[in-house]
Coordinates of C-alpha atoms in Angstrom, one line a residue:
M1 CA 36.9 10.6 -37.8
I2 CA 35.6 13.3 -35.6
Q3 CA 33.6 11.8 -32.7
T4 CA 30.8 13.9 -31.3
S5 CA 28.6 13.4 -28.2
F6 CA 26.0 16.0 -27.2
S7 CA 26.2 17.7 -23.9
S8 CA 23.2 17.9 -21.6
T9 CA 23.1 21.6 -22.2
T10 CA 21.8 21.1 -25.7
F11 CA 19.0 18.9 -24.5
D12 CA 18.1 20.8 -21.4
N13 CA 14.3 21.0 -21.0
N14 CA 12.9 24.3 -20.0
S15 CA 9.4 22.9 -19.4
G16 CA 10.3 21.4 -16.1
G17 CA 9.2 17.9 -17.1
G18 CA 5.5 18.8 -16.8
K19 CA 2.8 17.3 -19.0
M20 CA 2.4 18.9 -22.5
T21 CA -0.7 21.0 -23.2
I22 CA -2.6 20.6 -26.5
N23 CA -1.1 23.9 -27.7
S24 CA 2.4 22.6 -26.9
K25 CA 1.8 19.4 -28.8
I26 CA 0.5 21.3 -31.8
T27 CA 3.5 23.7 -31.7
L28 CA 6.0 20.9 -31.3
S29 CA 4.4 18.9 -34.2
F30 CA 4.6 22.1 -36.4
I31 CA 8.2 22.7 -35.4
L32 CA 9.2 19.1 -36.1
F33 CA 7.5 19.3 -39.5
L34 CA 9.4 22.5 -40.4
N35 CA 12.6 20.9 -39.2
L36 CA 12.0 17.9 -41.5
F37 CA 11.1 20.1 -44.4
F38 CA 14.0 22.5 -44.2
L39 CA 16.6 19.9 -43.2
V40 CA 15.8 17.8 -46.3
I41 CA 16.1 20.9 -48.5
G42 CA 19.1 22.2 -46.6
I43 CA 21.1 19.0 -46.6
N44 CA 20.5 18.5 -50.3
A45 CA 21.3 22.1 -51.1
I46 CA 24.6 21.9 -49.2
S47 CA 25.4 18.6 -51.0
Y48 CA 24.6 19.9 -54.4
L49 CA 26.6 23.1 -53.8
S50 CA 29.5 21.1 -52.6
M51 CA 29.5 18.8 -55.6
F52 CA 29.1 21.9 -57.9
L53 CA 32.2 23.5 -56.4
A54 CA 34.1 20.1 -56.4
N55 CA 33.4 19.8 -60.2
K56 CA 34.9 23.2 -60.7
I57 CA 38.0 22.4 -58.6
F58 CA 38.6 18.9 -59.8
P59 CA 39.8 19.8 -63.3
L60 CA 42.6 21.8 -61.8
V61 CA 44.0 18.8 -59.9
C62 CA 42.7 15.9 -61.9
F63 CA 46.3 14.8 -62.8
L64 CA 46.4 13.4 -59.3
D65 CA 43.6 11.0 -60.0
K66 CA 43.4 10.2 -63.7
D67 CA 40.8 7.5 -63.2
N68 CA 38.5 9.6 -61.0
A69 CA 38.7 7.0 -58.3
F70 CA 38.7 9.2 -55.2
L71 CA 39.7 12.8 -55.6
L72 CA 36.4 14.3 -56.8
I73 CA 34.4 12.8 -53.9
T74 CA 37.2 13.8 -51.5
I75 CA 37.0 17.4 -52.6
H76 CA 33.2 17.2 -52.4
H77 CA 33.3 16.1 -48.8
F78 CA 36.0 18.6 -47.8
V79 CA 33.8 21.4 -49.2
Q80 CA 30.7 19.9 -47.5
A81 CA 32.5 19.9 -44.2
L82 CA 33.7 23.4 -44.6
I83 CA 30.2 24.7 -45.3
G84 CA 28.9 22.8 -42.2
L85 CA 31.7 24.4 -40.1
L86 CA 30.9 27.8 -41.5
I87 CA 27.3 27.5 -40.5
I88 CA 28.2 26.3 -37.0
G89 CA 30.6 29.2 -36.7
L90 CA 27.9 31.6 -37.7
I91 CA 25.5 30.1 -35.1
L92 CA 28.2 30.5 -32.4
L93 CA 28.8 34.0 -33.5
I94 CA 25.2 35.2 -33.2
T95 CA 24.1 33.0 -30.2
D96 CA 25.3 32.2 -26.7
H97 CA 25.8 28.5 -27.5
S98 CA 29.2 26.8 -27.1
I99 CA 31.1 24.5 -29.4
A100 CA 30.3 21.7 -27.0
D101 CA 26.6 22.1 -27.8
F102 CA 27.4 20.8 -31.3
G103 CA 29.0 17.7 -29.8
F104 CA 32.7 18.7 -30.2
Q105 CA 33.9 17.5 -26.8
L106 CA 35.5 14.6 -25.0
K107 CA 32.8 13.9 -22.5
G108 CA 32.1 10.2 -22.4
F109 CA 34.9 9.4 -24.8
K110 CA 36.5 6.7 -22.7
S111 CA 33.2 5.0 -21.9
S112 CA 32.3 4.9 -25.5
L113 CA 35.4 3.1 -26.7
R114 CA 34.2 -0.4 -25.7
P115 CA 30.7 -0.2 -27.2
M116 CA 32.1 1.4 -30.4
G117 CA 34.8 -1.3 -30.6
L118 CA 32.2 -4.0 -30.3
F119 CA 30.0 -2.4 -32.8
G120 CA 32.9 -2.1 -35.2
I121 CA 33.7 -5.8 -34.9
A122 CA 30.1 -6.7 -35.4
F123 CA 29.7 -4.4 -38.4
C124 CA 32.9 -5.7 -40.1
T125 CA 31.8 -9.3 -39.5
V126 CA 28.4 -8.7 -41.1
Q127 CA 30.0 -6.8 -44.0
L128 CA 32.6 -9.6 -44.6
I129 CA 29.9 -12.3 -44.5
G130 CA 27.7 -10.3 -46.8
A131 CA 30.5 -9.7 -49.3
F132 CA 31.5 -13.4 -49.3
L133 CA 27.9 -14.4 -49.9
Y134 CA 27.5 -11.7 -52.6
V135 CA 30.5 -12.9 -54.6
Y136 CA 30.8 -16.6 -53.9
G137 CA 27.3 -17.5 -52.8
F138 CA 25.3 -15.7 -55.6
N139 CA 28.2 -15.5 -58.1
Y140 CA 27.9 -11.7 -58.6
P141 CA 30.9 -10.3 -60.4
L142 CA 33.1 -7.8 -58.7
Q143 CA 32.6 -4.4 -60.3
F144 CA 34.4 -1.1 -59.7
S145 CA 33.6 2.2 -61.3
Y146 CA 37.3 2.8 -61.7
V147 CA 40.5 0.9 -62.7
L148 CA 41.5 -1.1 -59.6
T149 CA 45.2 -0.3 -59.1
P150 CA 47.2 0.0 -55.8
Y151 CA 47.2 3.8 -56.1
N152 CA 43.4 4.0 -56.7
F153 CA 42.7 1.5 -53.9
I154 CA 44.8 3.5 -51.4
G155 CA 43.2 6.8 -52.4
Q156 CA 39.7 5.4 -52.1
F157 CA 40.5 3.6 -48.8
L158 CA 42.0 6.8 -47.2
F159 CA 38.9 8.7 -48.4
Q160 CA 36.6 6.2 -46.7
I161 CA 38.4 6.1 -43.3
L162 CA 39.5 9.7 -43.0
V163 CA 37.3 12.1 -45.0
S164 CA 33.8 10.6 -45.6
G165 CA 32.8 10.0 -42.0
T166 CA 34.4 13.2 -40.7
S167 CA 32.5 15.3 -43.2
E168 CA 29.2 13.6 -42.6
E169 CA 29.7 13.8 -38.8
I170 CA 29.8 17.6 -39.1
L171 CA 26.8 18.0 -41.4
F172 CA 24.5 15.1 -40.5
R173 CA 25.2 14.8 -36.8
S174 CA 26.7 18.0 -35.2
L175 CA 24.6 20.5 -37.2
V176 CA 21.4 18.6 -37.8
L177 CA 21.0 17.2 -34.3
F178 CA 21.8 20.6 -32.8
I179 CA 19.1 22.4 -34.8
I180 CA 16.5 19.8 -34.0
A181 CA 17.3 19.8 -30.3
A182 CA 17.6 23.6 -30.0
T183 CA 14.2 24.2 -31.7
T184 CA 12.2 21.5 -29.9
K185 CA 13.5 21.5 -26.3
R186 CA 11.1 24.3 -25.1
Y187 CA 8.0 22.4 -26.2
A188 CA 9.0 18.8 -25.5
E189 CA 7.6 16.9 -22.5
N190 CA 11.0 15.4 -21.7
T191 CA 14.4 14.6 -23.2
K192 CA 13.1 11.3 -24.4
T193 CA 10.7 13.1 -26.7
I194 CA 13.6 15.2 -28.1
Y195 CA 15.8 12.1 -28.7
I196 CA 13.0 10.2 -30.5
S197 CA 12.1 13.2 -32.7
T198 CA 15.8 13.8 -33.4
I199 CA 16.4 10.2 -34.5
V200 CA 13.3 10.1 -36.7
I201 CA 13.8 13.5 -38.4
S202 CA 17.6 13.1 -38.9
S203 CA 17.0 9.6 -40.3
I204 CA 14.5 10.8 -42.8
A205 CA 16.6 13.8 -43.8
V206 CA 19.7 11.6 -44.4
T207 CA 17.6 9.1 -46.3
Y208 CA 16.6 11.9 -48.7
H209 CA 20.2 13.1 -49.0
K210 CA 21.7 12.6 -52.5
E211 CA 25.4 12.6 -53.3

């Protein structure tokens, strides 16, 4: 999975940390609303386009996945990542931003290993406990949308650990967070305002995202 962390360049505040005027607050609110509106539309448009193209490609290679267990969604996420990278490339071409502004850098990588490792352990623990309770505590039957064979399991597993997160990092993190930060930094009172706005808007946008 591609790990991204945003450089201070992206979130550099041009306002000097001064108090926001009424006009700045109104402008910032309007920009945040536009970001939310267009990101929800844009994310879904990219997702639908990716799935449309994946459905066109899948019949050509469906013999590799006769049960449709992993290949279609894998193609979908590859196309989705490619579209995201093309948009990032276009922005880099017409602006003076660098690839680091989209989070593609190693800054803070070593210091992030410990918290990410702890989070991974905690997440897996919660998932295992939840799955155990789901199956054995509430007697819910195990259901899969495809025939559970070793081949299908390996394909689905590799998709989950290699493709899914990588694709969504590019679209939902690198691209979305850059756009929000770049369009709000001029009017924000401080970087905290940008971070809070970014978290709220990206969360709502991703919530409305449909596969």
